[in-house]
Short mmCIF file of C-alpha atoms and ligand atoms in Angstrom, two decimals:
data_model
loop_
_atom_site.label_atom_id
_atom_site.label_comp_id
_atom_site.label_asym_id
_atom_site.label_seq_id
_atom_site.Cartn_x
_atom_site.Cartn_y
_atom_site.Cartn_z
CA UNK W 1 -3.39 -27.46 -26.38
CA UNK W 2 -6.46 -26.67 -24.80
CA UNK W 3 -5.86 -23.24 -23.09
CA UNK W 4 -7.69 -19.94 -23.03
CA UNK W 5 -7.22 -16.29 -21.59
CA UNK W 6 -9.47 -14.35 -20.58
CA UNK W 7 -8.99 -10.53 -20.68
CA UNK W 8 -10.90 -7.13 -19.31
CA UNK W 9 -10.81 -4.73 -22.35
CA UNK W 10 -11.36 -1.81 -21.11
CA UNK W 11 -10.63 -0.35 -17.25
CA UNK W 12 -11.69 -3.30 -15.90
CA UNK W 13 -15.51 -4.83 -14.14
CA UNK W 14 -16.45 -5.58 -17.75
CA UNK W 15 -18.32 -8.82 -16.49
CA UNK W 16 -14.83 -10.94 -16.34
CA UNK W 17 -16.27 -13.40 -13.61
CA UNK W 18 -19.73 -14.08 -15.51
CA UNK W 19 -17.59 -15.20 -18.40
CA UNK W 20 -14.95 -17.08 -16.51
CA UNK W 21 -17.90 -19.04 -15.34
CA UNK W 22 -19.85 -19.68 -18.08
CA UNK W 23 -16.43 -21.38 -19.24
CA UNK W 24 -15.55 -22.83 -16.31
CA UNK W 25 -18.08 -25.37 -16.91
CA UNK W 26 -16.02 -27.40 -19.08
CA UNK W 27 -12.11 -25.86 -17.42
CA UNK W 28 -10.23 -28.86 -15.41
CA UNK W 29 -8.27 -25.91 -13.93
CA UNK W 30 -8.80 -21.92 -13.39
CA UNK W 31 -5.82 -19.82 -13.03
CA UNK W 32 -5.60 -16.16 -11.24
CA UNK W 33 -2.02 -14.47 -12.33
CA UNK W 34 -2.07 -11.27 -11.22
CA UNK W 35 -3.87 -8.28 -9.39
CA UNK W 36 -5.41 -9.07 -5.62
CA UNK W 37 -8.18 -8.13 -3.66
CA UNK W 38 -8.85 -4.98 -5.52
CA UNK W 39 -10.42 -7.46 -8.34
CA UNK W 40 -14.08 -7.55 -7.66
CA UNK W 41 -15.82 -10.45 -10.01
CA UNK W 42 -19.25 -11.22 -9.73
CA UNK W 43 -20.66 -15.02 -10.49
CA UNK W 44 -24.50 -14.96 -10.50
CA UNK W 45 -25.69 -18.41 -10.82
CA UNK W 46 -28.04 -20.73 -9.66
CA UNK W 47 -30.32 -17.50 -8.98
CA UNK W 48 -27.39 -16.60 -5.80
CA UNK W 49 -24.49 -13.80 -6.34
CA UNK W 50 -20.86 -14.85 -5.01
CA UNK W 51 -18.77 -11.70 -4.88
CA UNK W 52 -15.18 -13.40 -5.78
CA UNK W 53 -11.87 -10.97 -4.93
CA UNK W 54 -9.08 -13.21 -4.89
CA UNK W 55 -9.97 -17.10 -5.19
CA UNK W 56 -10.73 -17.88 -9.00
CA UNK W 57 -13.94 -17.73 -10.77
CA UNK W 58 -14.19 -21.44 -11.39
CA UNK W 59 -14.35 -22.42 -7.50
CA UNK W 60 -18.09 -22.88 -8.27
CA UNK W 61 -17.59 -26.14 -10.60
CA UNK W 62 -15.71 -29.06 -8.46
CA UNK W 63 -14.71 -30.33 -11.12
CA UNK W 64 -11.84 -27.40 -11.91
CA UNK W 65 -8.76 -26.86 -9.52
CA UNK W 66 -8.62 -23.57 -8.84
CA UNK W 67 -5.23 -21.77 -8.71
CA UNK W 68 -3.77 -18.56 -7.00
CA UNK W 69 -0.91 -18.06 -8.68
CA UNK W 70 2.91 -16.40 -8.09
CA UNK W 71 1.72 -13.16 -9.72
CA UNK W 72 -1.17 -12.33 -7.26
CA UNK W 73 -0.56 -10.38 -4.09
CA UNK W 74 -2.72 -12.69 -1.43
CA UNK W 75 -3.97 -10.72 1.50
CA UNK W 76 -4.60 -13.90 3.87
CA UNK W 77 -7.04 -11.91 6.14
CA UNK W 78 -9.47 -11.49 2.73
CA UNK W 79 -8.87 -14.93 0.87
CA UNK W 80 -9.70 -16.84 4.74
CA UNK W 81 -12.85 -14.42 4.81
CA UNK W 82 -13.66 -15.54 1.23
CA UNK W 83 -13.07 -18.88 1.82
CA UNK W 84 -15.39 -19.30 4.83
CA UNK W 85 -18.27 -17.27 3.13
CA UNK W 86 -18.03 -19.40 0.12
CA UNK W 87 -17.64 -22.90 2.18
CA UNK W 88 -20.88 -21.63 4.30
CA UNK W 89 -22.80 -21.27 0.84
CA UNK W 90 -21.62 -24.71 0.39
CA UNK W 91 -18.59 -24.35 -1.88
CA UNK W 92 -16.04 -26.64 -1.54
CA UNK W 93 -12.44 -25.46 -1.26
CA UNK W 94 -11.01 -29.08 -1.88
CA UNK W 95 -9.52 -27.94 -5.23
CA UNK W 96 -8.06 -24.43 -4.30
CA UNK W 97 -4.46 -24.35 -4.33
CA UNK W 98 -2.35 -21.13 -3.82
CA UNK W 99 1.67 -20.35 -5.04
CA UNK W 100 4.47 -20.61 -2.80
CA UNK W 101 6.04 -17.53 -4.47
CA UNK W 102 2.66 -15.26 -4.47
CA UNK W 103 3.81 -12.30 -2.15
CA UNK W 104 1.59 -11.76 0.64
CA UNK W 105 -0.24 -8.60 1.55
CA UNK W 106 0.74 -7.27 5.06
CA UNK W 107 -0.97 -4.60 6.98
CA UNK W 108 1.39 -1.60 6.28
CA UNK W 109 1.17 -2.34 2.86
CA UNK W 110 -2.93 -1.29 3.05
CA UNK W 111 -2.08 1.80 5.66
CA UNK W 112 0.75 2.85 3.07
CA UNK W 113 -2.00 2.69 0.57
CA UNK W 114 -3.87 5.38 2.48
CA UNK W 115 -1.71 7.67 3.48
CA UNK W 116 -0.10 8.05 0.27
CA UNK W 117 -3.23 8.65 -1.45
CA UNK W 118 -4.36 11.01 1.24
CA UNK W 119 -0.92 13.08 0.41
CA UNK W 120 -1.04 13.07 -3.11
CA UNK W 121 -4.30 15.34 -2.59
CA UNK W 122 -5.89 16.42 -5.64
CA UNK W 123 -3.67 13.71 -7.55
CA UNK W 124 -4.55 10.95 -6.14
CA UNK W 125 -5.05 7.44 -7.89
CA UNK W 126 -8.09 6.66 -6.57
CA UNK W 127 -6.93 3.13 -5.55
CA UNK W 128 -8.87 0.26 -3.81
CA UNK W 129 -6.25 0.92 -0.89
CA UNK W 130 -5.86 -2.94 -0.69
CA UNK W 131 -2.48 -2.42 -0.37
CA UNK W 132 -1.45 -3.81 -3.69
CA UNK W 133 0.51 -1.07 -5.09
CA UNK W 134 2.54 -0.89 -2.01
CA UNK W 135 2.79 -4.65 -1.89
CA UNK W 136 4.35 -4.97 -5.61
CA UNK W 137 6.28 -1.81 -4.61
CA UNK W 138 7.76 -4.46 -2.04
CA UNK W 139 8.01 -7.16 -4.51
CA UNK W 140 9.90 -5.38 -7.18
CA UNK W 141 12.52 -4.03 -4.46
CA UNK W 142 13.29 -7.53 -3.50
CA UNK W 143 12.26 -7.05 0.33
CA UNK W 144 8.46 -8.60 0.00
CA UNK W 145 7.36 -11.50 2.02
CA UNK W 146 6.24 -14.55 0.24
CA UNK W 147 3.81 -17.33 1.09
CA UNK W 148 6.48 -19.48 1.53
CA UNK W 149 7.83 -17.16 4.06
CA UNK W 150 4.42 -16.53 5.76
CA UNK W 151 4.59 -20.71 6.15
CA UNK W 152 8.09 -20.51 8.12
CA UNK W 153 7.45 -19.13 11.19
CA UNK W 154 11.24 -17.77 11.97
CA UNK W 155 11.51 -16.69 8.46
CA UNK W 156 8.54 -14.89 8.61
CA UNK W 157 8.99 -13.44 12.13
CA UNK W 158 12.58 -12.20 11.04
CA UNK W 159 11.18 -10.64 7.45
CA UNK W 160 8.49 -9.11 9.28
CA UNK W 161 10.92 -7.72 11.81
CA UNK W 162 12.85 -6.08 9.68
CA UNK W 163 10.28 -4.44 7.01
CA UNK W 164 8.28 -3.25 10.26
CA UNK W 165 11.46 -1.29 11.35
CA UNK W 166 11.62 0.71 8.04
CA UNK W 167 7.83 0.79 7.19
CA UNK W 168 7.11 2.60 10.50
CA UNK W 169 9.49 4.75 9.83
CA UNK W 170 7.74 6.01 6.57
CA UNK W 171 4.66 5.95 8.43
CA UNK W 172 5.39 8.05 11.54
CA UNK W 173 8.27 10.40 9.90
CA UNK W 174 7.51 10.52 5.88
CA UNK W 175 3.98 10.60 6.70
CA UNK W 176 2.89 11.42 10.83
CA UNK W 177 1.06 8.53 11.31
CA UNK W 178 0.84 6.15 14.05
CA UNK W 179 3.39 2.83 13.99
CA UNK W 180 2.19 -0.79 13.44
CA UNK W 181 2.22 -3.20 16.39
CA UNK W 182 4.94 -6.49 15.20
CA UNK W 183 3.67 -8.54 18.06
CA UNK W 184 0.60 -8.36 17.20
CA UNK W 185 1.04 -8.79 13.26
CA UNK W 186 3.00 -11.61 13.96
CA UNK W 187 0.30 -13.01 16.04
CA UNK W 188 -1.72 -12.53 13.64
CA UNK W 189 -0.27 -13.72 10.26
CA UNK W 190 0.60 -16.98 12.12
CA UNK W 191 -2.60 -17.88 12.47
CA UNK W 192 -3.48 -17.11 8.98
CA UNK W 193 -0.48 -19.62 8.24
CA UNK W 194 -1.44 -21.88 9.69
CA UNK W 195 -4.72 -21.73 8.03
CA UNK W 196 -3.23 -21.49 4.49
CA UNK W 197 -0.18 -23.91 4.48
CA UNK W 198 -2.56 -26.65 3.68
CA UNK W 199 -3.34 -24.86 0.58
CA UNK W 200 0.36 -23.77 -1.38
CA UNK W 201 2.36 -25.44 -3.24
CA UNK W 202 4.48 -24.90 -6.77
CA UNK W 203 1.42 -24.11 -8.92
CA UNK W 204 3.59 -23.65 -12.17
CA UNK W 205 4.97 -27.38 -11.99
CA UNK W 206 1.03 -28.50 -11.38
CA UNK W 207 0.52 -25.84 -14.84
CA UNK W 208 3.12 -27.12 -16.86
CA UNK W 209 1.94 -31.10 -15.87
CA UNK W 210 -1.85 -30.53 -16.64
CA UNK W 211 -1.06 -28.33 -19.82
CA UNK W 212 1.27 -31.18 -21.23
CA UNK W 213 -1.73 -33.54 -20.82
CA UNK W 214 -3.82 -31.43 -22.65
CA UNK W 215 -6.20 -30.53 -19.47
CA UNK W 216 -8.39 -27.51 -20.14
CA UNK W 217 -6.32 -24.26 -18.56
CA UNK W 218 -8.44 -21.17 -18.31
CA UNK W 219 -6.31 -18.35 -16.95
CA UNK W 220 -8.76 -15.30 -15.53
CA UNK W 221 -7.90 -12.01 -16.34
CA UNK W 222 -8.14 -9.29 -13.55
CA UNK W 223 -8.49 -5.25 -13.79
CA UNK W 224 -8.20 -4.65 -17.79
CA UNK W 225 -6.14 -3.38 -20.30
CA UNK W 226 -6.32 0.33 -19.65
CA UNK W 227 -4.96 -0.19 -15.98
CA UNK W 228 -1.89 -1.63 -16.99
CA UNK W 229 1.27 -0.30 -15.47
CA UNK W 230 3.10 -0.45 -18.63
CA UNK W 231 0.20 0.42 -21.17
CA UNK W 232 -2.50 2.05 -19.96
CA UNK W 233 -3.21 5.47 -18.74
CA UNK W 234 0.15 6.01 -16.39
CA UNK W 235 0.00 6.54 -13.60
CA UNK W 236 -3.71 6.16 -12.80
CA UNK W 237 -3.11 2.49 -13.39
CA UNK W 238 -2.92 -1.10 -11.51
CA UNK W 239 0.52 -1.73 -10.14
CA UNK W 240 0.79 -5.45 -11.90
CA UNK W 241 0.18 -6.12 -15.64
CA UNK W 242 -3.69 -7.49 -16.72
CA UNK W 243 -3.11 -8.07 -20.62
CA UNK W 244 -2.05 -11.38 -21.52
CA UNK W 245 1.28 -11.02 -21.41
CA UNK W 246 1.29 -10.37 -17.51
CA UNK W 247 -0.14 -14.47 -17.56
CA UNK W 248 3.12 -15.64 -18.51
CA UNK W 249 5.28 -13.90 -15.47
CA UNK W 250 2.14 -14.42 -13.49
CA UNK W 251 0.89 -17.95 -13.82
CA UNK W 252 4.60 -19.47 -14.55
CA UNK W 253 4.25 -20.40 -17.85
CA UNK W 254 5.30 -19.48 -21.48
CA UNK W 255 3.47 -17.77 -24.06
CA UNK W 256 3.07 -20.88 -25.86
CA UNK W 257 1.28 -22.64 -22.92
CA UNK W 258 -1.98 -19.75 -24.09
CA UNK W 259 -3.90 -20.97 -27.15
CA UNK W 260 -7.07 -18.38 -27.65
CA UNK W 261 -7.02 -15.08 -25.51
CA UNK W 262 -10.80 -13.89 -25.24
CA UNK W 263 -11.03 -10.42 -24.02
CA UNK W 264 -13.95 -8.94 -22.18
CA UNK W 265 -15.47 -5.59 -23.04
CA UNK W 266 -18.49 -3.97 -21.81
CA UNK W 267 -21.14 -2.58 -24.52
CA UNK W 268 -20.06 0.88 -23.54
CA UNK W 269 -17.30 2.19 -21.18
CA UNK W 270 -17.13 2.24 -17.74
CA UNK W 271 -14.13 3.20 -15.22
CA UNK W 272 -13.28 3.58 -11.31
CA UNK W 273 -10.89 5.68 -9.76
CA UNK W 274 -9.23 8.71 -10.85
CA UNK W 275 -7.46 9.51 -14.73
CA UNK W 276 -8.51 10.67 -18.27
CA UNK W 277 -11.67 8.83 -19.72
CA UNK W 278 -11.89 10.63 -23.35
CA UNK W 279 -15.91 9.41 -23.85
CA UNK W 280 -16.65 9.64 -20.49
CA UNK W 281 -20.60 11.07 -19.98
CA UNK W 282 -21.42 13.53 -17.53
CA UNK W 283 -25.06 14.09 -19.05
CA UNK W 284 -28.88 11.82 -18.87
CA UNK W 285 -27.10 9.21 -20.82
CA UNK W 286 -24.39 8.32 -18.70
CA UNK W 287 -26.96 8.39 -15.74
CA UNK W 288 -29.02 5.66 -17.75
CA UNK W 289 -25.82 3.91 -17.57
CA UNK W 290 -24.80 4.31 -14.40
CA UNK W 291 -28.76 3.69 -13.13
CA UNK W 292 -29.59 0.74 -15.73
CA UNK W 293 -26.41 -0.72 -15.57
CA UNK W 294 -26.41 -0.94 -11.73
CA UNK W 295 -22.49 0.56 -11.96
CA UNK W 296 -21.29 0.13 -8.58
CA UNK W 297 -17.56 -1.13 -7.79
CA UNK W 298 -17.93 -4.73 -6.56
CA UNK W 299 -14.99 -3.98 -4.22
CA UNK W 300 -15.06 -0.57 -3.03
CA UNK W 301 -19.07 0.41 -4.21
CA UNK W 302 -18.10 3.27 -5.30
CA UNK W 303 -19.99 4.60 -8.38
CA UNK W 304 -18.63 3.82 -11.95
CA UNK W 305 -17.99 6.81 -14.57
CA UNK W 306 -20.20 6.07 -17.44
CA UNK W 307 -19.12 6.80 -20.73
CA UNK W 308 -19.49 5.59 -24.90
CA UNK W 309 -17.93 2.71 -26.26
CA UNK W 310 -14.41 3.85 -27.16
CA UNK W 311 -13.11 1.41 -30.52
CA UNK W 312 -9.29 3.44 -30.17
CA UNK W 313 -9.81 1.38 -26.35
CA UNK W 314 -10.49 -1.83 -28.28
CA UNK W 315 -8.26 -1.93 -30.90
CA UNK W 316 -5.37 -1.36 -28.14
CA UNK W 317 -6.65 -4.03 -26.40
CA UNK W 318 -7.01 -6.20 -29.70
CA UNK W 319 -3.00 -5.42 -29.86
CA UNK W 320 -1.82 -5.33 -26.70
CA UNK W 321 -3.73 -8.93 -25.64
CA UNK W 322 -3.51 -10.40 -29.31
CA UNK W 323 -7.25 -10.91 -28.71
CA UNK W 324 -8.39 -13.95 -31.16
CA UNK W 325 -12.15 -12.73 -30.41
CA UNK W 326 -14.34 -10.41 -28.00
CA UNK W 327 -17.02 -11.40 -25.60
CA UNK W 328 -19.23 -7.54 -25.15
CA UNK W 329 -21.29 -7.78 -22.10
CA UNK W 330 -23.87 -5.03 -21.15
CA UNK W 331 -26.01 -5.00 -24.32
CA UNK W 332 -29.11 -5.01 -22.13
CA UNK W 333 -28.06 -2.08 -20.10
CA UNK W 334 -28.25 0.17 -23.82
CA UNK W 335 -31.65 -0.76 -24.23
CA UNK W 336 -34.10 2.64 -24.34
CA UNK W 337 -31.47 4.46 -25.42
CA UNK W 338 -32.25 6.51 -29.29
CA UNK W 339 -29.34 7.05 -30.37
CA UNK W 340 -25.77 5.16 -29.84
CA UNK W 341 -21.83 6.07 -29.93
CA UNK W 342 -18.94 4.65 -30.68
CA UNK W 343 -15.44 6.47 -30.50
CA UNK W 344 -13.62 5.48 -34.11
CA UNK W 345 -10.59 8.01 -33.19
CA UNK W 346 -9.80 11.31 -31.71
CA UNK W 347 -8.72 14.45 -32.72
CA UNK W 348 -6.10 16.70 -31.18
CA UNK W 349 -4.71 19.88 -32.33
CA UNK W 350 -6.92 19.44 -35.62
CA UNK W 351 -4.98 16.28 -36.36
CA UNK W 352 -6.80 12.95 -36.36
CA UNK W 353 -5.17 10.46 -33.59
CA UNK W 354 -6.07 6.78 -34.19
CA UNK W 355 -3.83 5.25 -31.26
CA UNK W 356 -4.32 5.51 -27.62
CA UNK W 357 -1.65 8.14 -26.85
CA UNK W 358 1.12 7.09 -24.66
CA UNK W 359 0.94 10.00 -22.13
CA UNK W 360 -2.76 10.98 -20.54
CA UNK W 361 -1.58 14.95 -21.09
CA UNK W 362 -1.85 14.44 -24.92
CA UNK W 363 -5.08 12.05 -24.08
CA UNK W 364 -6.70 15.01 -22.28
CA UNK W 365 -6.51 17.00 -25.26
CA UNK W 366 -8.26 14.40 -27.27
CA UNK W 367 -11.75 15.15 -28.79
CA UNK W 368 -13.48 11.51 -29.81
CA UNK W 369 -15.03 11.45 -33.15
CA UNK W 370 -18.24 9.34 -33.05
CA UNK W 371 -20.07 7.20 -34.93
CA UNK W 372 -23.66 7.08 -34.44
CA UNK W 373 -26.52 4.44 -34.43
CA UNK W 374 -29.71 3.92 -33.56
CA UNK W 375 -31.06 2.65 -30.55
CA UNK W 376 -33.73 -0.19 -29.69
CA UNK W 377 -36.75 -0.52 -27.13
CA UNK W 378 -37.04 -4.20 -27.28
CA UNK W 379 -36.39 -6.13 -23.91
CA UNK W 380 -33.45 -8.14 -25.56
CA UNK W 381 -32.51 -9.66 -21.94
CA UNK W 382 -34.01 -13.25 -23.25
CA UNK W 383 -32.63 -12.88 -26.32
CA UNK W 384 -30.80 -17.03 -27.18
CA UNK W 385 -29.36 -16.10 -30.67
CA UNK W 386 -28.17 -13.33 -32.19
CA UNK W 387 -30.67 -13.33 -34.89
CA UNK W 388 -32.90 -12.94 -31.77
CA UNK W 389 -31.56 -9.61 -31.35
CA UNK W 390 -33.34 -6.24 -32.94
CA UNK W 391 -31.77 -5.19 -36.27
CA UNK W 392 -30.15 -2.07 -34.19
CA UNK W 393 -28.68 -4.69 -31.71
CA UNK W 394 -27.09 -6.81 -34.41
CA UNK W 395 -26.05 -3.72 -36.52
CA UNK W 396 -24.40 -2.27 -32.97
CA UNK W 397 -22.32 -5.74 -32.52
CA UNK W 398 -21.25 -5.77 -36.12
CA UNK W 399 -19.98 -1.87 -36.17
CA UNK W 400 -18.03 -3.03 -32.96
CA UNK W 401 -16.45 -6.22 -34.90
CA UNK W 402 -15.77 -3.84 -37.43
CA UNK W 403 -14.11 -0.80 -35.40
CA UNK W 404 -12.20 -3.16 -33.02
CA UNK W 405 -11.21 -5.11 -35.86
CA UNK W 406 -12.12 -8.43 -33.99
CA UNK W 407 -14.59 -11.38 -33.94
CA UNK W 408 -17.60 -10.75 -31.54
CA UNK W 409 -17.81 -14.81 -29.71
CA UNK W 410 -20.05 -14.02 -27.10
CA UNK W 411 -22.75 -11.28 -26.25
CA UNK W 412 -24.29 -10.50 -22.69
CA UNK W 413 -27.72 -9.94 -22.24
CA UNK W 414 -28.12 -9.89 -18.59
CA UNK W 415 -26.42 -10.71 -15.30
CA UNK W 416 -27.06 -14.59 -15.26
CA UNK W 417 -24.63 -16.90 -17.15
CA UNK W 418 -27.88 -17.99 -18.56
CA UNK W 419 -28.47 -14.63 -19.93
CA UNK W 420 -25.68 -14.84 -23.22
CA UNK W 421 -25.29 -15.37 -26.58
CA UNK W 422 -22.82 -17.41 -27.85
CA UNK W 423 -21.87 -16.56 -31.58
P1 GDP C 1 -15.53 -8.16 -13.44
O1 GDP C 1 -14.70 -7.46 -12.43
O2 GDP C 1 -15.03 -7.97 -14.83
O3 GDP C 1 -15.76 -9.62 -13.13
O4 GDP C 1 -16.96 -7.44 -13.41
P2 GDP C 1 -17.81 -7.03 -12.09
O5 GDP C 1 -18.40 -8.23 -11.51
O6 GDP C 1 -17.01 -6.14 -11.21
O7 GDP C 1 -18.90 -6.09 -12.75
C1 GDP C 1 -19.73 -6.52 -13.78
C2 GDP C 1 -21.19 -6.39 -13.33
O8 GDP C 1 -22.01 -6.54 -14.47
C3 GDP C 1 -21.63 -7.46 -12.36
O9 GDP C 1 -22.58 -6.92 -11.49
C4 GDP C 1 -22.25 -8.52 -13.25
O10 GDP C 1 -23.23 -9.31 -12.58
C5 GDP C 1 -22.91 -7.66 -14.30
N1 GDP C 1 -23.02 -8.25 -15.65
C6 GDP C 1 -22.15 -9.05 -16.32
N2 GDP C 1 -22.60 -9.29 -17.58
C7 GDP C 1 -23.79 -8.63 -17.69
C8 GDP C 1 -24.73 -8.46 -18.76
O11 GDP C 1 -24.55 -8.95 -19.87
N3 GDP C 1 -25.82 -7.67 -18.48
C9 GDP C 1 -26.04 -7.09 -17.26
N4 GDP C 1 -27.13 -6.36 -17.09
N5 GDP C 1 -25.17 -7.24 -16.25
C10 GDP C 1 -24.06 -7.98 -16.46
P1 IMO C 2 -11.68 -6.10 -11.61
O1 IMO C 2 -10.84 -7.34 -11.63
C1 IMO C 2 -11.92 -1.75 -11.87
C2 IMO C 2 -8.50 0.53 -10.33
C3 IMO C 2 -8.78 1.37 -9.10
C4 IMO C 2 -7.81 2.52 -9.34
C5 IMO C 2 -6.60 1.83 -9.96
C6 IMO C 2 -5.48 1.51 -8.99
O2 IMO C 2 -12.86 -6.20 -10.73
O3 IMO C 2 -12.00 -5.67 -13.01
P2 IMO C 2 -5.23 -0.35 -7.08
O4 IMO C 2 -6.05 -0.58 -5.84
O5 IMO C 2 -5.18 -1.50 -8.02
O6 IMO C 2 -3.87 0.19 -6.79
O7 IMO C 2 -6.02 0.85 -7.84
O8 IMO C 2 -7.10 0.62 -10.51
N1 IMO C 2 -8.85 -0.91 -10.21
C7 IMO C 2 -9.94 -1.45 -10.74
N2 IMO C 2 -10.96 -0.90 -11.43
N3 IMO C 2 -11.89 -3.08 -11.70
C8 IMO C 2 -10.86 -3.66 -11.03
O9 IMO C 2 -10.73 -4.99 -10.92
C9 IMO C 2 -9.84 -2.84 -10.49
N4 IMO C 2 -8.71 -3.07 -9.78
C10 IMO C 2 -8.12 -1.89 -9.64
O10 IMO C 2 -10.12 1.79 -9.05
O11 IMO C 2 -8.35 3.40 -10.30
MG1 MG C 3 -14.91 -6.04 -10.91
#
């Protein structure tokens, strides 16, 4: 077997689409299982930057078939937009192929988004208001509509029909705002059908076929560990599941169909959105992070809270992914700095705590104990080998193999795929 996940470690935009690509040189297929358009992965290569939200990281390479599969929420409008800015760069979309069971994002699924965060106030998520939380809402209460709804024009004009009904009734009476139009949805989303029918089909049966003959499968993670709905920091979370389990459901295959499972971690820790970030750095340092590191959300552009590497993080994510090694990206971005941190646990009530807690009120209590290390000067951004690196560098990447209890395989040292590595 010849298969390979890739994970985000951490609260996800830890560099998952530079990876993906780097690897997607040799993949004969690239698999997207869950999340939507709130993913934001950037590819720089070839000195140009694509922006990626829904279609897979390995569109670059013709070579690799590129699959959307059940467990993504597709908005149509946003995968046609990325399609066409991609195809006028010169991309080909020969080898894109999207799942007849992926649920579709519809329009009151992204106003639903808004106004609910607007009412929650003070609580709010902080989502990408994409619509995808409303959209797996949909999903798991068996009334979503599926690309191979969106494709049958009187199935999709009676589903529409009647979720419109009751979703404008949440909208004007739960929430006083103003109903959705269904003739011109339906207007709309037939057009986008007929756009993308050319482009589903049963994605798991073209899995399970190229797996058996031993093709190279790389499935790409999106979001990260920390935003998952069952294990990360409820409820300021992702409404799907990005550890490696969530492939399995997502993708249409078993757990024996994954082989290595890479994850992704930044060199420090970053986050968007709302919810408790224990190393989080409201001080000069986390500005060098925020300025250095260029840390704005490839989706919404909304500025990243900086903070310290966090190894309790990791070590969840070692466990919850069953990580077999770590790619840390970033490295370049802690250059200048004197002195580096790394979280080893936290304390609470005077009592260490070693495991991410399962509810953010005990997190919020949570104190992290550091480790500390020195810094470097040296522009490392050319760096080839990781004897290349300053002794501060290499001493940082080993205390990280060390407190996540996991293999570093691959180091970033600057946006490029070029700019890596490989260990
Ligand atoms: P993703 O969502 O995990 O794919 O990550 P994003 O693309 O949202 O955010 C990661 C950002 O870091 C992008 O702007 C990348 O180009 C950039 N990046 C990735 N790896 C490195 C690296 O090693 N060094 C630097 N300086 N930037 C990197
Ligand atoms: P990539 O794939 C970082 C965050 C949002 C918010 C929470 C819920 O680029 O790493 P949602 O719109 O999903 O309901 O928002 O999840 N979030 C991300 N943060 N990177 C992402 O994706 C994210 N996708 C969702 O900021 O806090
Ligand atoms: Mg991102």
């Amino acid at each position: 077997m010849n298969t390979i996940a890739l994970i985000g470690a951490q609260w996800g935009d830890e560099g998952k689409g530079k990876v993906i690509d780097i690897l997607a040189s040799t993949a004969d297929y690239v698999v997207r299982a869950t999340g939507g358009s709130n993913a934001g992965h950037t590819v720089v290569s070839g000195g140009k930057t694509y922006k990626l939200h829904l279609i897979p990281s390995g569109i670059l390479y013709p070579s690799a078939v590129n699959i959307i599969g059940n467990g993504v929420v597709v908005d149509p409008k946003v995968v046609l937009e990325e399609m066409s800015e991609l195809e006028a760069q010169g991309v080909s979309m020969k080898n894109l192929s999207i799942d007849l069971r992926a649920h579709v994002v519809m329009p009151y699924h992204k106003e639903l988004d808004e106004l609910a965060e607007a009412a929650k106030g003070d609580n709010a998520i902080g989502t990408t208001k994409r619509g995808i939380g409303p959209c797996y809402a949909d999903k798991s209460d068996r009334i979503g509509i599926r690309m191979i709804d969106l494709i049958q024009p009187e199935v999709f004009a009676r589903k529409l029909k009647e979720n419109l009904k009751f979703k404008n009734d949440i909208i004007t009476k739960v929430y006083g705002g103003k109903p959705l139009d269904y003739a011109a949805i339906l207007d709309e989303y037939n057009g986008y059908a007929k756009k993308l029918q050319p482009f589903t089909c049963d994605t798991g049966v073209m899995l399970y076929d190229a797996i058996k003959s031993g093709k190279r499968v790389i499935f790409e993670g999106a979001q990260g560990t920390l935003l998952d709905l069952d294990s990360g920091t409820y409820p300021f979370v992702t409404s799907s599941h990005p550890i490696t389990g969530g492939f399995c459901a997502g993708a249409g295959v078993g757990p024996t169909a994954i082989k290595e499972c890479l994850g992704i971690a930044k060199s420090y820790t970053t986050r968007v959105g709302a919810g408790p970030f224990p190393t989080e750095l409201n001080d000069g340092v986390g500005k060098h992070l925020l300025e250095v590191g260029k840390e704005f959300g490839t989706t919404t552009g909304r500025a990243r809270r900086c903070g310290w590497l966090d190894a309790v993080i990791l070590r969840l994510a070692v466990r919850l992914n069953g990580l077999t090694s770590l790619a840390v990206n970033k490295l370049d971005t802690l250059t200048g700095l004197k002195k580096l941190k790394i979280a080893t646990k936290y304390m609470r009530d005077g009592k260490e705590v070693t495991h991410f807690p399962a509810d953010i009120s005990l997190l919020e209590g949570c104190t992290p104990v550091y480790e500390e290390f020195d810094g470097w000067t040296e522009d490392i951004s050319g760096c080839k080998k990781f004897e290349d690196l300053p002794k501060a560098a290499q001493d940082y990447i080993k205390a990280i193999e060390r407190l996540a209890e996991c293999r570093v395989s691959m180091i970033g040292v600057g946006p490029d795929r070029e700019q890596r590595i490989d260990r």
